[in-house]
mmCIF file of C-alpha atoms in Angstrom:
data_model
loop_
_atom_site.group_PDB
_atom_site.id
_atom_site.type_symbol
_atom_site.label_atom_id
_atom_site.label_comp_id
_atom_site.label_asym_id
_atom_site.label_seq_id
_atom_site.Cartn_x
_atom_site.Cartn_y
_atom_site.Cartn_z
ATOM 1 C CA GLY A 1 105.067 107.832 116.113
ATOM 2 C CA ALA A 2 106.252 108.825 112.666
ATOM 3 C CA GLY A 3 109.410 107.292 111.317
ATOM 4 C CA VAL A 4 112.256 108.900 109.433
ATOM 5 C CA SER A 5 111.034 110.664 106.337
ATOM 6 C CA GLN A 6 112.998 111.761 103.301
ATOM 7 C CA SER A 7 112.201 113.941 100.345
ATOM 8 C CA PRO A 8 112.041 113.802 97.460
ATOM 9 C CA SER A 9 111.613 110.071 96.984
ATOM 10 C CA ASN A 10 113.046 110.346 93.500
ATOM 11 C CA LYS A 11 115.207 113.004 91.911
ATOM 12 C CA VAL A 12 116.387 113.152 88.326
ATOM 13 C CA THR A 13 118.874 115.848 87.494
ATOM 14 C CA GLU A 14 121.311 116.790 84.792
ATOM 15 C CA LYS A 15 125.038 116.483 85.185
ATOM 16 C CA GLY A 16 126.494 119.651 86.672
ATOM 17 C CA LYS A 17 123.370 120.725 88.541
ATOM 18 C CA ASP A 18 123.148 121.002 92.336
ATOM 19 C CA VAL A 19 120.675 118.923 94.341
ATOM 20 C CA GLU A 20 119.372 119.061 97.886
ATOM 21 C CA LEU A 21 118.052 116.037 99.716
ATOM 22 C CA ARG A 22 116.070 116.378 102.919
ATOM 23 C CA CYS A 23 115.775 114.181 105.969
ATOM 24 C CA ASP A 24 113.343 114.501 108.867
ATOM 25 C CA PRO A 25 114.521 112.288 111.724
ATOM 26 C CA ILE A 26 112.374 110.750 114.402
ATOM 27 C CA SER A 27 111.435 113.358 116.971
ATOM 28 C CA GLY A 28 113.765 113.266 119.955
ATOM 29 C CA HIS A 29 116.569 111.464 118.154
ATOM 30 C CA THR A 30 119.814 113.342 118.612
ATOM 31 C CA ALA A 31 121.912 111.322 116.166
ATOM 32 C CA LEU A 32 121.448 111.527 112.397
ATOM 33 C CA TYR A 33 123.321 109.686 109.678
ATOM 34 C CA TRP A 34 123.541 109.868 105.904
ATOM 35 C CA TYR A 35 124.470 106.846 103.805
ATOM 36 C CA ARG A 36 124.742 106.177 100.096
ATOM 37 C CA GLN A 37 123.727 102.916 98.493
ATOM 38 C CA SER A 38 124.731 102.212 94.933
ATOM 39 C CA LEU A 39 122.884 99.572 92.915
ATOM 40 C CA GLY A 40 123.452 96.131 94.383
ATOM 41 C CA GLN A 41 125.898 97.446 96.963
ATOM 42 C CA GLY A 42 125.965 97.860 100.699
ATOM 43 C CA LEU A 43 125.629 101.111 102.547
ATOM 44 C CA GLU A 44 128.437 103.643 102.375
ATOM 45 C CA PHE A 45 128.662 105.992 105.345
ATOM 46 C CA LEU A 46 128.728 109.676 104.427
ATOM 47 C CA ILE A 47 128.247 111.875 107.488
ATOM 48 C CA TYR A 48 127.074 111.717 111.094
ATOM 49 C CA PHE A 49 125.552 114.395 113.326
ATOM 50 C CA GLN A 50 125.368 114.010 117.102
ATOM 51 C CA GLY A 51 123.590 116.736 119.001
ATOM 52 C CA ASN A 52 125.451 120.019 118.822
ATOM 53 C CA SER A 53 128.834 118.419 118.229
ATOM 54 C CA ALA A 54 130.793 118.992 115.041
ATOM 55 C CA PRO A 55 129.666 116.429 112.465
ATOM 56 C CA ASP A 56 131.796 113.467 111.465
ATOM 57 C CA LYS A 57 132.360 114.159 107.764
ATOM 58 C CA SER A 58 134.893 111.400 107.247
ATOM 59 C CA GLY A 59 132.724 109.540 104.739
ATOM 60 C CA LEU A 60 131.999 112.381 102.333
ATOM 61 C CA PRO A 61 133.515 111.340 98.971
ATOM 62 C CA SER A 62 134.436 114.823 97.773
ATOM 63 C CA ASP A 63 134.081 118.500 98.582
ATOM 64 C CA ARG A 64 131.036 118.591 96.314
ATOM 65 C CA PHE A 65 129.144 116.916 99.133
ATOM 66 C CA SER A 66 128.023 118.801 102.222
ATOM 67 C CA ALA A 67 125.338 118.465 104.841
ATOM 68 C CA GLU A 68 123.696 120.617 107.436
ATOM 69 C CA ARG A 69 121.482 119.911 110.359
ATOM 70 C CA THR A 70 119.430 122.840 111.543
ATOM 71 C CA GLY A 71 118.155 123.093 115.089
ATOM 72 C CA GLY A 72 119.245 119.568 115.828
ATOM 73 C CA SER A 73 116.434 118.172 113.701
ATOM 74 C CA VAL A 74 116.028 118.381 109.926
ATOM 75 C CA SER A 75 119.074 117.697 107.798
ATOM 76 C CA THR A 76 119.876 118.599 104.205
ATOM 77 C CA LEU A 77 122.464 116.807 102.092
ATOM 78 C CA THR A 78 123.686 118.952 99.216
ATOM 79 C CA ILE A 79 125.549 117.668 96.192
ATOM 80 C CA GLN A 80 127.052 120.355 94.001
ATOM 81 C CA ARG A 81 127.900 119.939 90.330
ATOM 82 C CA THR A 82 126.457 116.443 90.254
ATOM 83 C CA GLN A 83 128.225 113.712 88.324
ATOM 84 C CA GLN A 84 126.820 110.488 86.902
ATOM 85 C CA GLU A 85 128.668 108.477 89.519
ATOM 86 C CA ASP A 86 126.618 110.278 92.183
ATOM 87 C CA SER A 87 123.577 108.297 91.048
ATOM 88 C CA ALA A 88 122.507 106.163 93.999
ATOM 89 C CA VAL A 89 119.953 105.879 96.758
ATOM 90 C CA TYR A 90 120.716 108.260 99.603
ATOM 91 C CA LEU A 91 119.532 106.961 102.941
ATOM 92 C CA CYS A 92 119.103 108.859 106.153
ATOM 93 C CA ALA A 93 118.890 107.251 109.585
ATOM 94 C CA SER A 94 118.431 108.521 113.109
ATOM 95 C CA SER A 95 118.995 107.036 116.519
ATOM 96 C CA TYR A 96 118.116 108.113 120.021
ATOM 97 C CA ASN A 97 121.632 108.918 121.059
ATOM 98 C CA ARG A 98 124.546 107.356 119.212
ATOM 99 C CA VAL A 99 125.612 104.385 117.205
ATOM 100 C CA LEU A 100 124.921 101.748 119.853
ATOM 101 C CA ASP A 101 121.298 102.802 119.763
ATOM 102 C CA THR A 102 119.242 101.278 116.990
ATOM 103 C CA GLN A 103 119.345 103.273 113.772
ATOM 104 C CA TYR A 104 116.017 103.763 112.069
ATOM 105 C CA PHE A 105 116.206 104.351 108.352
ATOM 106 C CA GLY A 106 114.091 106.434 106.060
ATOM 107 C CA PRO A 107 112.893 105.147 102.667
ATOM 108 C CA GLY A 108 115.705 106.909 100.838
ATOM 109 C CA THR A 109 115.956 109.305 97.911
ATOM 110 C CA ARG A 110 116.807 107.752 94.579
ATOM 111 C CA LEU A 111 119.056 110.179 92.723
ATOM 112 C CA THR A 112 119.626 109.780 89.004
ATOM 113 C CA VAL A 113 122.140 112.020 87.276
ATOM 114 C CA LEU A 114 121.755 112.058 83.515
ATOM 115 C CA GLY B 1 137.793 99.189 101.981
ATOM 116 C CA GLU B 2 135.041 97.324 103.737
ATOM 117 C CA SER B 3 135.909 95.090 106.624
ATOM 118 C CA VAL B 4 132.604 93.284 106.611
ATOM 119 C CA GLY B 5 131.696 90.813 103.915
ATOM 120 C CA LEU B 6 129.348 87.963 103.221
ATOM 121 C CA HIS B 7 130.071 84.402 102.173
ATOM 122 C CA LEU B 8 127.018 84.074 99.909
ATOM 123 C CA PRO B 9 125.614 86.885 97.800
ATOM 124 C CA THR B 10 122.343 85.015 97.125
ATOM 125 C CA LEU B 11 120.396 82.400 99.022
ATOM 126 C CA SER B 12 117.297 80.584 97.831
ATOM 127 C CA VAL B 13 115.244 78.541 100.298
ATOM 128 C CA GLN B 14 111.941 76.738 100.354
ATOM 129 C CA GLU B 15 109.117 78.227 102.375
ATOM 130 C CA GLY B 16 109.093 76.675 105.817
ATOM 131 C CA ASP B 17 112.785 75.807 105.810
ATOM 132 C CA ASN B 18 115.322 77.479 108.033
ATOM 133 C CA SER B 19 117.681 80.067 106.510
ATOM 134 C CA ILE B 20 121.219 80.836 107.545
ATOM 135 C CA ILE B 21 122.917 83.983 106.329
ATOM 136 C CA ASN B 22 126.605 84.358 107.076
ATOM 137 C CA CYS B 23 128.865 87.337 107.532
ATOM 138 C CA ALA B 24 132.606 87.670 108.115
ATOM 139 C CA TYR B 25 134.182 90.668 109.745
ATOM 140 C CA SER B 26 137.827 91.566 109.889
ATOM 141 C CA ASN B 27 138.193 93.914 112.857
ATOM 142 C CA SER B 28 138.651 92.014 116.097
ATOM 143 C CA ALA B 29 137.945 95.211 118.032
ATOM 144 C CA SER B 30 134.356 95.433 116.756
ATOM 145 C CA ASP B 31 132.066 95.446 119.744
ATOM 146 C CA TYR B 32 128.573 95.599 118.315
ATOM 147 C CA PHE B 33 126.880 93.934 115.374
ATOM 148 C CA ILE B 34 123.521 94.420 113.732
ATOM 149 C CA TRP B 35 121.492 92.638 111.091
ATOM 150 C CA TYR B 36 119.272 94.690 108.831
ATOM 151 C CA LYS B 37 116.632 93.610 106.344
ATOM 152 C CA GLN B 38 116.014 95.681 103.248
ATOM 153 C CA GLU B 39 113.007 95.078 101.053
ATOM 154 C CA SER B 40 112.918 96.405 97.526
ATOM 155 C CA GLY B 41 112.397 100.161 97.436
ATOM 156 C CA LYS B 42 112.617 100.579 101.189
ATOM 157 C CA GLY B 43 115.231 101.585 103.707
ATOM 158 C CA PRO B 44 116.971 98.986 105.880
ATOM 159 C CA GLN B 45 114.979 97.715 108.824
ATOM 160 C CA PHE B 46 116.582 96.653 112.083
ATOM 161 C CA ILE B 47 116.197 92.947 112.810
ATOM 162 C CA ILE B 48 118.442 92.048 115.698
ATOM 163 C CA ASP B 49 121.701 93.088 117.294
ATOM 164 C CA ILE B 50 124.344 91.530 119.471
ATOM 165 C CA ARG B 51 127.190 92.880 121.562
ATOM 166 C CA SER B 52 130.608 91.322 121.584
ATOM 167 C CA ASN B 53 130.232 90.017 125.130
ATOM 168 C CA MET B 54 127.555 87.616 123.900
ATOM 169 C CA ASP B 55 127.700 84.706 121.475
ATOM 170 C CA LYS B 56 124.006 84.193 120.864
ATOM 171 C CA ARG B 57 120.862 86.228 120.907
ATOM 172 C CA GLN B 58 117.350 85.220 119.965
ATOM 173 C CA GLY B 59 114.417 87.190 118.711
ATOM 174 C CA GLN B 60 111.154 86.239 117.152
ATOM 175 C CA ARG B 61 112.025 83.536 114.573
ATOM 176 C CA VAL B 62 115.553 84.953 114.294
ATOM 177 C CA THR B 63 118.773 84.067 116.054
ATOM 178 C CA VAL B 64 122.129 85.775 115.710
ATOM 179 C CA LEU B 65 125.294 83.865 116.481
ATOM 180 C CA LEU B 66 128.649 85.514 117.038
ATOM 181 C CA ASN B 67 131.922 83.610 116.879
ATOM 182 C CA LYS B 68 134.673 86.009 117.832
ATOM 183 C CA THR B 69 137.375 83.388 117.432
ATOM 184 C CA VAL B 70 136.874 83.242 113.684
ATOM 185 C CA LYS B 71 135.218 86.654 113.390
ATOM 186 C CA HIS B 72 132.004 85.264 112.010
ATOM 187 C CA LEU B 73 128.408 86.368 112.400
ATOM 188 C CA SER B 74 125.323 84.532 111.267
ATOM 189 C CA LEU B 75 121.602 85.171 111.106
ATOM 190 C CA GLN B 76 119.267 82.224 111.370
ATOM 191 C CA ILE B 77 115.647 82.594 110.316
ATOM 192 C CA ALA B 78 113.329 79.823 111.402
ATOM 193 C CA ALA B 79 110.420 78.668 109.232
ATOM 194 C CA THR B 80 111.260 81.099 106.453
ATOM 195 C CA GLN B 81 108.256 82.825 104.922
ATOM 196 C CA PRO B 82 107.777 84.614 101.579
ATOM 197 C CA GLY B 83 107.738 87.891 103.502
ATOM 198 C CA ASP B 84 111.308 87.223 104.551
ATOM 199 C CA SER B 85 112.478 87.702 100.958
ATOM 200 C CA ALA B 86 114.808 90.688 101.039
ATOM 201 C CA VAL B 87 118.455 91.677 101.133
ATOM 202 C CA TYR B 88 120.060 91.156 104.514
ATOM 203 C CA PHE B 89 122.987 93.276 105.668
ATOM 204 C CA CYS B 90 125.288 92.766 108.584
ATOM 205 C CA ALA B 91 126.992 95.766 110.118
ATOM 206 C CA GLU B 92 129.727 96.200 112.683
ATOM 207 C CA ASN B 93 130.722 98.981 115.000
ATOM 208 C CA VAL B 94 134.413 99.568 115.557
ATOM 209 C CA PRO B 95 135.087 101.541 118.736
ATOM 210 C CA LEU B 96 137.478 104.449 118.707
ATOM 211 C CA ARG B 97 140.793 104.086 120.455
ATOM 212 C CA GLY B 98 140.517 105.424 123.960
ATOM 213 C CA GLY B 99 136.923 104.407 124.323
ATOM 214 C CA GLY B 100 133.646 105.469 122.866
ATOM 215 C CA SER B 101 132.154 104.240 119.651
ATOM 216 C CA GLN B 102 132.626 105.278 116.097
ATOM 217 C CA GLY B 103 129.841 107.460 114.839
ATOM 218 C CA ASN B 104 128.961 105.113 112.009
ATOM 219 C CA LEU B 105 128.538 101.473 111.230
ATOM 220 C CA ILE B 106 130.421 99.529 108.583
ATOM 221 C CA PHE B 107 127.999 97.580 106.412
ATOM 222 C CA GLY B 108 128.583 94.519 104.314
ATOM 223 C CA LYS B 109 127.356 94.245 100.733
ATOM 224 C CA GLY B 110 124.323 92.133 101.601
ATOM 225 C CA THR B 111 122.843 88.725 100.848
ATOM 226 C CA LYS B 112 119.681 88.400 98.832
ATOM 227 C CA LEU B 113 117.289 85.874 100.323
ATOM 228 C CA SER B 114 114.654 84.428 98.008
ATOM 229 C CA VAL B 115 111.908 82.266 99.459
ATOM 230 C CA LYS B 116 110.239 79.811 97.129
ATOM 231 C CA PRO B 117 106.579 79.019 97.882
#
């Protein structure tokens, strides 16, 4: 079946603007994760959704970052008032149930804040 | 800060040789470890995993070794091919106190593997 998809693949925005990044997980996967990857760095956990439970937001770097997951499927990561340090690749992953199930990653959205 | 790190940021090997990528972790309570491969412009791809009750697991051309005594994880790739060129990440899961697992993995910074033809 189809893997995790993300859109857009690339996003260039001006400092101070808001951006929305979208993730479509694998159908039937109840767990969804957002990560951030800066150039040459590892993955930084941002937020985790599991079914209908309250999301684990412990990795969000500031209150400018928020995420929603509608209907237990599609998720949107929103960054308000973007800053240059927000430039990174934002990766979404999903797994069947929870972290001990294999996470399947999307191709990522490359965000550039000018 | 990150509890998972790598001994070597870059590794260059000759095609056909075996590759060994190392990873150190700091949390003795970690109960699950994964290796991911990330090719340029793509998301990480699962390679192999291992649970803390094991010390070795083999896949196709890959073997993961876990040494809990020294908190060390390694990925061995047999007969390395040009298609193996990528950045390899190790990740660990630290369970919550009282049981259950954390909802996220802690990733290391990665090792870049370059395969020379």
